[in-house]
PDB file of C-alpha atoms and ligand atoms in Angstrom:
ATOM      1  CA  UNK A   1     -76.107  50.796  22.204  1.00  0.00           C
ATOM      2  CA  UNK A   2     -74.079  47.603  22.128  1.00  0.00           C
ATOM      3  CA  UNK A   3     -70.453  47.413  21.700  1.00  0.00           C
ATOM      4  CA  UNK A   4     -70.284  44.175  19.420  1.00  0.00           C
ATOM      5  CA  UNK A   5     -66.647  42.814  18.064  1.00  0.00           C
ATOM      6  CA  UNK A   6     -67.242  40.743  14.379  1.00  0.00           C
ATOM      7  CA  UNK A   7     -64.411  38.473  12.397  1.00  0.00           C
ATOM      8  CA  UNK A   8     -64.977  40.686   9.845  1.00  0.00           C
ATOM      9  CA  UNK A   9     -63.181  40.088   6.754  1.00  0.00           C
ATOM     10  CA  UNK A  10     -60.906  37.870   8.052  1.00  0.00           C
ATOM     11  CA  UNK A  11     -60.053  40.864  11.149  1.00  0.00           C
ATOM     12  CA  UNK A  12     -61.174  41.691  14.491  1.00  0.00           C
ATOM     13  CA  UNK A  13     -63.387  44.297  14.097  1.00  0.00           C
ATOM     14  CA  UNK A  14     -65.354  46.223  17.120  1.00  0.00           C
ATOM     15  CA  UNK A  15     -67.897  49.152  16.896  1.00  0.00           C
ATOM     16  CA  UNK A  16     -71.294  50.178  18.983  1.00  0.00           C
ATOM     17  CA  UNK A  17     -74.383  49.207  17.279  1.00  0.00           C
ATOM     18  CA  UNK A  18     -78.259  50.075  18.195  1.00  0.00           C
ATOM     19  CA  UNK A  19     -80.108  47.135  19.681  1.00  0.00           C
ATOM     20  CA  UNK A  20     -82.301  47.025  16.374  1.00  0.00           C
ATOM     21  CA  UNK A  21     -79.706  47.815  13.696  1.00  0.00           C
ATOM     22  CA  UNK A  22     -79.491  45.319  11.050  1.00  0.00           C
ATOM     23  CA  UNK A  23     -76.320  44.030  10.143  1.00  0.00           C
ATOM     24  CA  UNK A  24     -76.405  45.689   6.516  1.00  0.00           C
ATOM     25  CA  UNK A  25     -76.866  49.122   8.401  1.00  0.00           C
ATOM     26  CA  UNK A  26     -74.003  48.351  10.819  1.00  0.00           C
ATOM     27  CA  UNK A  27     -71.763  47.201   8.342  1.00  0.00           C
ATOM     28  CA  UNK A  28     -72.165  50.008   6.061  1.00  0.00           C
ATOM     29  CA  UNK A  29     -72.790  53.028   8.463  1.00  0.00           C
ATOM     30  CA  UNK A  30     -70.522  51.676  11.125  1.00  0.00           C
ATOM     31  CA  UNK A  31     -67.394  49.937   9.218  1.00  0.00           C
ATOM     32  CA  UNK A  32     -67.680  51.765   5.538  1.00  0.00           C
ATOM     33  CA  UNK A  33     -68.936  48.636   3.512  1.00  0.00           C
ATOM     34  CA  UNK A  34     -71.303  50.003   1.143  1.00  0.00           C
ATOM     35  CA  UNK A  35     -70.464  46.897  -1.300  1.00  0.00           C
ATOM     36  CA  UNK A  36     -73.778  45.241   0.942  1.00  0.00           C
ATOM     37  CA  UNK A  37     -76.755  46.653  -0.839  1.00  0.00           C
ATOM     38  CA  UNK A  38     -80.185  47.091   0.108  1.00  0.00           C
ATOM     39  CA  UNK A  39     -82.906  46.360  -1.655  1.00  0.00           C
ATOM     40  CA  UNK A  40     -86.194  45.162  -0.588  1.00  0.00           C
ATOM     41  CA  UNK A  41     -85.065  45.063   3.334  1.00  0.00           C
ATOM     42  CA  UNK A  42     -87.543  42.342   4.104  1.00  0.00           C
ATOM     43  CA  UNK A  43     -85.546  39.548   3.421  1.00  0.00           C
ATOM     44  CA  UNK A  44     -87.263  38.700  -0.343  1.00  0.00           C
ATOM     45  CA  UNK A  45     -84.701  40.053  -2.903  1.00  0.00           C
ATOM     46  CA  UNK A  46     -80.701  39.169  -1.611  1.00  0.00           C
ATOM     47  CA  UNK A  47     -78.901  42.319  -2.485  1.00  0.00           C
ATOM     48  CA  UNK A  48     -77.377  42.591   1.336  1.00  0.00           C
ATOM     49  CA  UNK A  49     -76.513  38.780   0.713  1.00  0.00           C
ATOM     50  CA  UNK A  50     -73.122  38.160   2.814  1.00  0.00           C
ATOM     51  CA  UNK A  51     -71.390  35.492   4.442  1.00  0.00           C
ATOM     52  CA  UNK A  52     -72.481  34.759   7.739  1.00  0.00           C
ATOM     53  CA  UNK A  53     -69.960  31.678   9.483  1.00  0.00           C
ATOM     54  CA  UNK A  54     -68.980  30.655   6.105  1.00  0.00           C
ATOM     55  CA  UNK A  55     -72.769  30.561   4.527  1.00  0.00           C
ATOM     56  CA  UNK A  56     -74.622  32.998   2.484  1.00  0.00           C
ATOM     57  CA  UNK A  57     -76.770  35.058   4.857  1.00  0.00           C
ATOM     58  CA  UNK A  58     -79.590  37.877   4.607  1.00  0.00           C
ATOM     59  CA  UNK A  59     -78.118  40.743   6.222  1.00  0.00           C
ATOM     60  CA  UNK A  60     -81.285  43.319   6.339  1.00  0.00           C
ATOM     61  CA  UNK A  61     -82.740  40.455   8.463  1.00  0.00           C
ATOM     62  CA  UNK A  62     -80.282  40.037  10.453  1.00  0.00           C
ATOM     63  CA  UNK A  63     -79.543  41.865  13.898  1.00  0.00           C
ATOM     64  CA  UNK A  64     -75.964  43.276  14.387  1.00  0.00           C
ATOM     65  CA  UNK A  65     -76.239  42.703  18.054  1.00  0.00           C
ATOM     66  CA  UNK A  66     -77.137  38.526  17.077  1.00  0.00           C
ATOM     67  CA  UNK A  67     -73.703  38.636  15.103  1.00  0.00           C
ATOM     68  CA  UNK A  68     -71.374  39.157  18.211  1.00  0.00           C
ATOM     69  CA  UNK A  69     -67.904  36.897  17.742  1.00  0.00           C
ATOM     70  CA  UNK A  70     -69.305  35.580  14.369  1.00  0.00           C
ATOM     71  CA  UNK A  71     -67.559  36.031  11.299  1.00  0.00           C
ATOM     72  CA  UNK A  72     -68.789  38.050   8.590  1.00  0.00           C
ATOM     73  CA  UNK A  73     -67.400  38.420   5.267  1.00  0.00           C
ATOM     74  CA  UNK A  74     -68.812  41.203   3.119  1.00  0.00           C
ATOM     75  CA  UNK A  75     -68.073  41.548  -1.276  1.00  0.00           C
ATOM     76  CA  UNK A  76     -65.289  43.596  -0.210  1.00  0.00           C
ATOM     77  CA  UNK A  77     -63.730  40.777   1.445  1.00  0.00           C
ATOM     78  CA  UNK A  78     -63.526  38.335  -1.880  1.00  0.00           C
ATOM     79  CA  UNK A  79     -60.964  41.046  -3.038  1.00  0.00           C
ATOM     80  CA  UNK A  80     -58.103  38.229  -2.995  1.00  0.00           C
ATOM     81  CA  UNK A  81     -60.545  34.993  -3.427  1.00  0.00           C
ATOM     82  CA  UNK A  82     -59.529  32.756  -6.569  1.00  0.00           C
ATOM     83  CA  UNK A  83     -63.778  31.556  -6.872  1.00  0.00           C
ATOM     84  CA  UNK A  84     -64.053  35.201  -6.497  1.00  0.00           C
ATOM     85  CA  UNK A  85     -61.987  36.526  -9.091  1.00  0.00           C
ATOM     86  CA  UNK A  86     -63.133  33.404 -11.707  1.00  0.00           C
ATOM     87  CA  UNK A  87     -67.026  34.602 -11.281  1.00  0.00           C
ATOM     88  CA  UNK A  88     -66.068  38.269 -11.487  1.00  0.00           C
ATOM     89  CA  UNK A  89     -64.694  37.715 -14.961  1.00  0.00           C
ATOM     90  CA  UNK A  90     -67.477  35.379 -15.676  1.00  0.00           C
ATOM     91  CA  UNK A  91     -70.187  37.973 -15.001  1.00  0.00           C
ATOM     92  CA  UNK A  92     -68.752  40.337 -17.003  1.00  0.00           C
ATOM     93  CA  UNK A  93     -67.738  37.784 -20.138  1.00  0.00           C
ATOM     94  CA  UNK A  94     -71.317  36.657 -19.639  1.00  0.00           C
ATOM     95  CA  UNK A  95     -73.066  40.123 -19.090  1.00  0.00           C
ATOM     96  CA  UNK A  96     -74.991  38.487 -16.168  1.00  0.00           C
ATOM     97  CA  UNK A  97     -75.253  42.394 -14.705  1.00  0.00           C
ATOM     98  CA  UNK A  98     -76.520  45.667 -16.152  1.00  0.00           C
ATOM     99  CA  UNK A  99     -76.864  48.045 -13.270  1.00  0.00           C
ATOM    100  CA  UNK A 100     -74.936  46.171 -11.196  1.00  0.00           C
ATOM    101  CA  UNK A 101     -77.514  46.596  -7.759  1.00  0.00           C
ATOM    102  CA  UNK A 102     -77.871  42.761  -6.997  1.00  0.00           C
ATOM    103  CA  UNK A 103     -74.644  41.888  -8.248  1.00  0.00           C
ATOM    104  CA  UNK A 104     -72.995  42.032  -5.062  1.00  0.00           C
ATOM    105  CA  UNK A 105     -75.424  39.725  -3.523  1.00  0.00           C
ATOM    106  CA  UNK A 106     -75.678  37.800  -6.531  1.00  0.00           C
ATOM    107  CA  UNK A 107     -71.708  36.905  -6.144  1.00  0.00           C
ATOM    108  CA  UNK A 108     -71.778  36.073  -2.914  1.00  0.00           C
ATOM    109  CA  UNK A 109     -74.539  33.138  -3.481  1.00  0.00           C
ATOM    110  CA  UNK A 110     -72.828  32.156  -6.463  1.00  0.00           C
ATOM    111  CA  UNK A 111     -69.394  31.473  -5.286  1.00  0.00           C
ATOM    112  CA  UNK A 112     -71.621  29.762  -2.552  1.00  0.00           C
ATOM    113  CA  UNK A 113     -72.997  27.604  -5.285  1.00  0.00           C
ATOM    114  CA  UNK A 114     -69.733  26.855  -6.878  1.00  0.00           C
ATOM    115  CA  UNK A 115     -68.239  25.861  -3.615  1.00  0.00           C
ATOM    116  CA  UNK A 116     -71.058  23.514  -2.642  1.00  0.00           C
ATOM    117  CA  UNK A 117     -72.075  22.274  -5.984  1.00  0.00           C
ATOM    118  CA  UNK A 118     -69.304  21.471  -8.245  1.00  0.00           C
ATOM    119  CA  UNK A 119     -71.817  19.332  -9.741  1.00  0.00           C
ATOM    120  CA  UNK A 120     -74.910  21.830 -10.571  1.00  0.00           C
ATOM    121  CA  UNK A 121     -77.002  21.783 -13.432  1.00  0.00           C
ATOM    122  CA  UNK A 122     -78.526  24.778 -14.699  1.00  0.00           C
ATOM    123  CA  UNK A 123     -81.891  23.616 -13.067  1.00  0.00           C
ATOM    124  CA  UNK A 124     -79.673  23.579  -9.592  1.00  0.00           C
ATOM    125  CA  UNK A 125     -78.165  26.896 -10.221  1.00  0.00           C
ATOM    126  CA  UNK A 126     -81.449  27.982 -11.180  1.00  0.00           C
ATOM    127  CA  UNK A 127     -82.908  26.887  -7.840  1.00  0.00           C
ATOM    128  CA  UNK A 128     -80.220  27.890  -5.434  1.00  0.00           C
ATOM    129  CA  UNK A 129     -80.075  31.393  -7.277  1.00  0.00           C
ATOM    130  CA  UNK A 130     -84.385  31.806  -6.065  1.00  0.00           C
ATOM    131  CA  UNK A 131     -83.253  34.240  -3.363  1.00  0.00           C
ATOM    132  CA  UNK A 132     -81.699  36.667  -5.195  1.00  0.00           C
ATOM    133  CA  UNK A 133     -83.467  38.821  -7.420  1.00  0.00           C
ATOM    134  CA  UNK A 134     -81.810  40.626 -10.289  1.00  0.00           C
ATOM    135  CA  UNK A 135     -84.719  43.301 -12.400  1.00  0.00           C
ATOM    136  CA  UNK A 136     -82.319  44.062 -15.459  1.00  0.00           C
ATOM    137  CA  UNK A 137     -80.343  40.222 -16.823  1.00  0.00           C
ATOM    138  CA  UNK A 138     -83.191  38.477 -16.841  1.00  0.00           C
ATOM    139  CA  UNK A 139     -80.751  36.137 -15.218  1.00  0.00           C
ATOM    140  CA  UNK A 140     -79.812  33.738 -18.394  1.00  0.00           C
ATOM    141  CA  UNK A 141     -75.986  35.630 -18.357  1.00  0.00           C
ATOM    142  CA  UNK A 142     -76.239  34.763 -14.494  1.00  0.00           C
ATOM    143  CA  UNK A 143     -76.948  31.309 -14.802  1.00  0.00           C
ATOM    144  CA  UNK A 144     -74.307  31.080 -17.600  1.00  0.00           C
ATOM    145  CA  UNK A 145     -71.256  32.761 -15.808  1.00  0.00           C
ATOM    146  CA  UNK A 146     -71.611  30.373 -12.780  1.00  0.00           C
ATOM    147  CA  UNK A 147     -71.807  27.686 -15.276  1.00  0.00           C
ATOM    148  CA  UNK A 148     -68.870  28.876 -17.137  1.00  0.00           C
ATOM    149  CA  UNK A 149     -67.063  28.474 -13.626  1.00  0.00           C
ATOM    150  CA  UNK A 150     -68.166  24.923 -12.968  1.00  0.00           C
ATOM    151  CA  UNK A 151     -67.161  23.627 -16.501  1.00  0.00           C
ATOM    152  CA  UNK A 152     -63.656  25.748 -15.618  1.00  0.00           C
ATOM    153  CA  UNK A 153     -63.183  23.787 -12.091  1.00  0.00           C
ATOM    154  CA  UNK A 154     -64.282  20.680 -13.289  1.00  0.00           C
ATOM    155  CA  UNK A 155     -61.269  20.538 -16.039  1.00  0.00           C
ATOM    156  CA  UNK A 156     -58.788  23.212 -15.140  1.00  0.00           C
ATOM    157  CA  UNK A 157     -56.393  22.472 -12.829  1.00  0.00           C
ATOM    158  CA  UNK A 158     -55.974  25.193 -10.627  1.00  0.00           C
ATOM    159  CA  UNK A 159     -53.245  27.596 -10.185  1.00  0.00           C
ATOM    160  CA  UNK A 160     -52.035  30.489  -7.564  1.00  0.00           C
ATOM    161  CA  UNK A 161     -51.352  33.923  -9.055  1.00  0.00           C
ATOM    162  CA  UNK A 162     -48.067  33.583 -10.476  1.00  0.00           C
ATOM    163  CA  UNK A 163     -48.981  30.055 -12.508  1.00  0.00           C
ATOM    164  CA  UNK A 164     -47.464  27.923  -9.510  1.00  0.00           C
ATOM    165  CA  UNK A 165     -49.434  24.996  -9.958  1.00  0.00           C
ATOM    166  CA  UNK A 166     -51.179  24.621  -6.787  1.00  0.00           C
ATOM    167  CA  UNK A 167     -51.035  20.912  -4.716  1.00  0.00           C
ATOM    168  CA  UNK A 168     -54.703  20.095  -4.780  1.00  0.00           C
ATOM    169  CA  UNK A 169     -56.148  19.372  -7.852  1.00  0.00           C
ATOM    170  CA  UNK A 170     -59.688  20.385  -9.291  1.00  0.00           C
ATOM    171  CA  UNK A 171     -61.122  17.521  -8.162  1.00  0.00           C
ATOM    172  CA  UNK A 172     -60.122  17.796  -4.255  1.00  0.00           C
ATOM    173  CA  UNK A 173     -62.463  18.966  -1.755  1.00  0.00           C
ATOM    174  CA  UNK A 174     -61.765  19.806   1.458  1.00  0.00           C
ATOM    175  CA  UNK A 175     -64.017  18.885   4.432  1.00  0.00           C
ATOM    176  CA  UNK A 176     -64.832  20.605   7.565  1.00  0.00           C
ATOM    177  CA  UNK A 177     -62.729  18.845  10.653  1.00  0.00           C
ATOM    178  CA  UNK A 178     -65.285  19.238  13.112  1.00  0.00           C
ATOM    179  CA  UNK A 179     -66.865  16.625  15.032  1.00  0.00           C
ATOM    180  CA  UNK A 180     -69.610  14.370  12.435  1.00  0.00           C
ATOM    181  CA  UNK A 181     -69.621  17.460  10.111  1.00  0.00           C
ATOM    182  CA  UNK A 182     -67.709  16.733   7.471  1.00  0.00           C
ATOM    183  CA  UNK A 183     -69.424  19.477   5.182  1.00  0.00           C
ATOM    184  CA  UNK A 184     -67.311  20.976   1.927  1.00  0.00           C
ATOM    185  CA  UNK A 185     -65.485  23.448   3.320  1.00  0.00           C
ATOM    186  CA  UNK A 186     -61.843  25.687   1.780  1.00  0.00           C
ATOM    187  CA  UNK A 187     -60.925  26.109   5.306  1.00  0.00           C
ATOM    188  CA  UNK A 188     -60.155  23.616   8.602  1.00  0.00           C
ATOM    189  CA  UNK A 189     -64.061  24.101   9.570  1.00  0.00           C
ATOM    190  CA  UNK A 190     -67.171  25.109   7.238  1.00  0.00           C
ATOM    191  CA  UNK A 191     -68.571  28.022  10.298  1.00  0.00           C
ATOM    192  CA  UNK A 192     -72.188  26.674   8.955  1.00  0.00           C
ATOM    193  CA  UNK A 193     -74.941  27.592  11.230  1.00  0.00           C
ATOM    194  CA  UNK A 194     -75.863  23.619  10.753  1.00  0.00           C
ATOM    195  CA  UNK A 195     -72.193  22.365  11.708  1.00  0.00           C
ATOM    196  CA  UNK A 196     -73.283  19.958  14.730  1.00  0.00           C
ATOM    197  CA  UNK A 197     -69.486  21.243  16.885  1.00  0.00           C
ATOM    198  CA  UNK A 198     -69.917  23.796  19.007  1.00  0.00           C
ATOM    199  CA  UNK A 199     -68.516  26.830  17.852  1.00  0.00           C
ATOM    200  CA  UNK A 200     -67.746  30.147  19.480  1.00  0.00           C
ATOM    201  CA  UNK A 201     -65.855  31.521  20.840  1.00  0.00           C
ATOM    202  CA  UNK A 202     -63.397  29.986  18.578  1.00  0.00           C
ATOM    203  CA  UNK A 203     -61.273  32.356  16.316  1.00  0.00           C
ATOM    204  CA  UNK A 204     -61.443  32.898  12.512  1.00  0.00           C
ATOM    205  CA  UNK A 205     -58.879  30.323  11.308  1.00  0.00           C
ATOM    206  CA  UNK A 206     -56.929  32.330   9.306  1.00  0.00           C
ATOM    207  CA  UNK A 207     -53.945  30.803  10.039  1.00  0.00           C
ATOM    208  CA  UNK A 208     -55.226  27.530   8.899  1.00  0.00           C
ATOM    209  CA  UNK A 209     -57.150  28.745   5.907  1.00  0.00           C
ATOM    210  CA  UNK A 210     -56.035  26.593   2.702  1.00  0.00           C
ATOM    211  CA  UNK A 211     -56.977  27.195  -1.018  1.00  0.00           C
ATOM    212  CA  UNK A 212     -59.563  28.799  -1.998  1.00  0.00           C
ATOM    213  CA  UNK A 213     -60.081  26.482  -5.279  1.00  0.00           C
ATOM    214  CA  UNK A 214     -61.837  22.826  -4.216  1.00  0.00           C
TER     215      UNK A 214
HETATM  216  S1  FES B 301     -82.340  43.912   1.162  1.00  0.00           S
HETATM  217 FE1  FES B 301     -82.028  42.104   2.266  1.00  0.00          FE
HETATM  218  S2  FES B 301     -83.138  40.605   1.150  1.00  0.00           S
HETATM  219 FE2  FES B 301     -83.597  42.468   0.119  1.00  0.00          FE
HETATM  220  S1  FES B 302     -78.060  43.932 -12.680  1.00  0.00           S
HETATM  221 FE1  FES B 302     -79.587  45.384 -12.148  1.00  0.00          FE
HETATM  222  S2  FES B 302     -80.698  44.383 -10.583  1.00  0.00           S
HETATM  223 FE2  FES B 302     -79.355  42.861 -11.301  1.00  0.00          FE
END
């Protein structure tokens, strides 16, 4: 047993985990998340997709112990997310789920998609969607919600809850501040794996975390 402390969902969260515990196991027996599903637990199908650092990441494959000081944001952390909410009512407008099992997964590589493509065709969405397997939609009301989003960021301007009209328009993106990374990013720094700056043990920027809408 390891005692391993994750950023998780935007807190400081610390619990013992087995040397060989995946991360889906540790976040659902060990912290109560049960919104990570497993499915195929070899890494194929993307039910127990989550955020790893700010990028969608297999969790099943994953070893709790390898996550130490990361941050990890399961489905239950989109609760307040603005992407979040849009593709929530898009899925279900779109009936892009039926017995919901991927659907977690499936949202957490979509708002990936909407974040990182504003641009995507249905071929692109198509093609970033390969890693997550859904047995009931036959994935045409998938594809459709997330492009149902797009079309809504591209000419809606955004707005907080309330209808305060919020400073940066649809057509701002925000960029990752670290050193020669300038990646996308909705917060000071994108937490890829592939961001060049060095990053722990640097905390979860809350503090500095901006809107959620590019
Ligand atoms: S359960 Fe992790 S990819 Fe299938
Ligand atoms: S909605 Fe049933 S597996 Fe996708």
């Amino acid at each position: 047993m390891t005692r391993i402390t994750l950023h998780l969902n935007g807190r400081p969260a610390a619990a013992d985990a087995d040397d060989r515990c995946s991360l889906a196991d540790h976040l659902r027996e060990h912290h109560g998340l049960t919104g990570t599903h497993l499915g195929c637990e070899h890494g194929v199908c993307g039910a127990c997709t989550v955020e790893l650092d700010g990028a969608p990441a297999r969790s099943c494959i994953t070893y709790a112990v390898a996550c130490e000081g990361r941050a990890v944001r399961t489905i239950e952390g989109f609760a307040d997310d603005e992407v979040m909410a849009r593709l929530r009512e898009a899925f279900s407008a779109e009936h892009a789920l039926q017995c919901g099992y991927c659907t977690p997964g499936m949202l957490v590589t979509a708002r990936d998609i909407v974040r990182r493509l504003p641009q995507a065709d249905e071929a692109r969405i198509r093609l970033e969607l390969s890693g997550n397997l859904c047995r009931c939609t036959g994935y045409r009301g998938i594809v459709r919600a997330i492009q149902r989003v797009l079309a809504e960021q591209r000419t809606a301007p955004h707005r907080h809850r309330g209808g305060r009209r919020c400073s940066l328009n649809s057509a701002s993106t925000w960029r990752c501040r670290r050193t020669r990374c300038g990646r996308p990013s909705t917060t000071w720094a994108c937490w890829s794996t592939a961001c060049p700056a060095p990053r722990s043990p640097a905390p979860w920027p809350t503090a500095a975390r901006r809107c959620a809408w590019r």
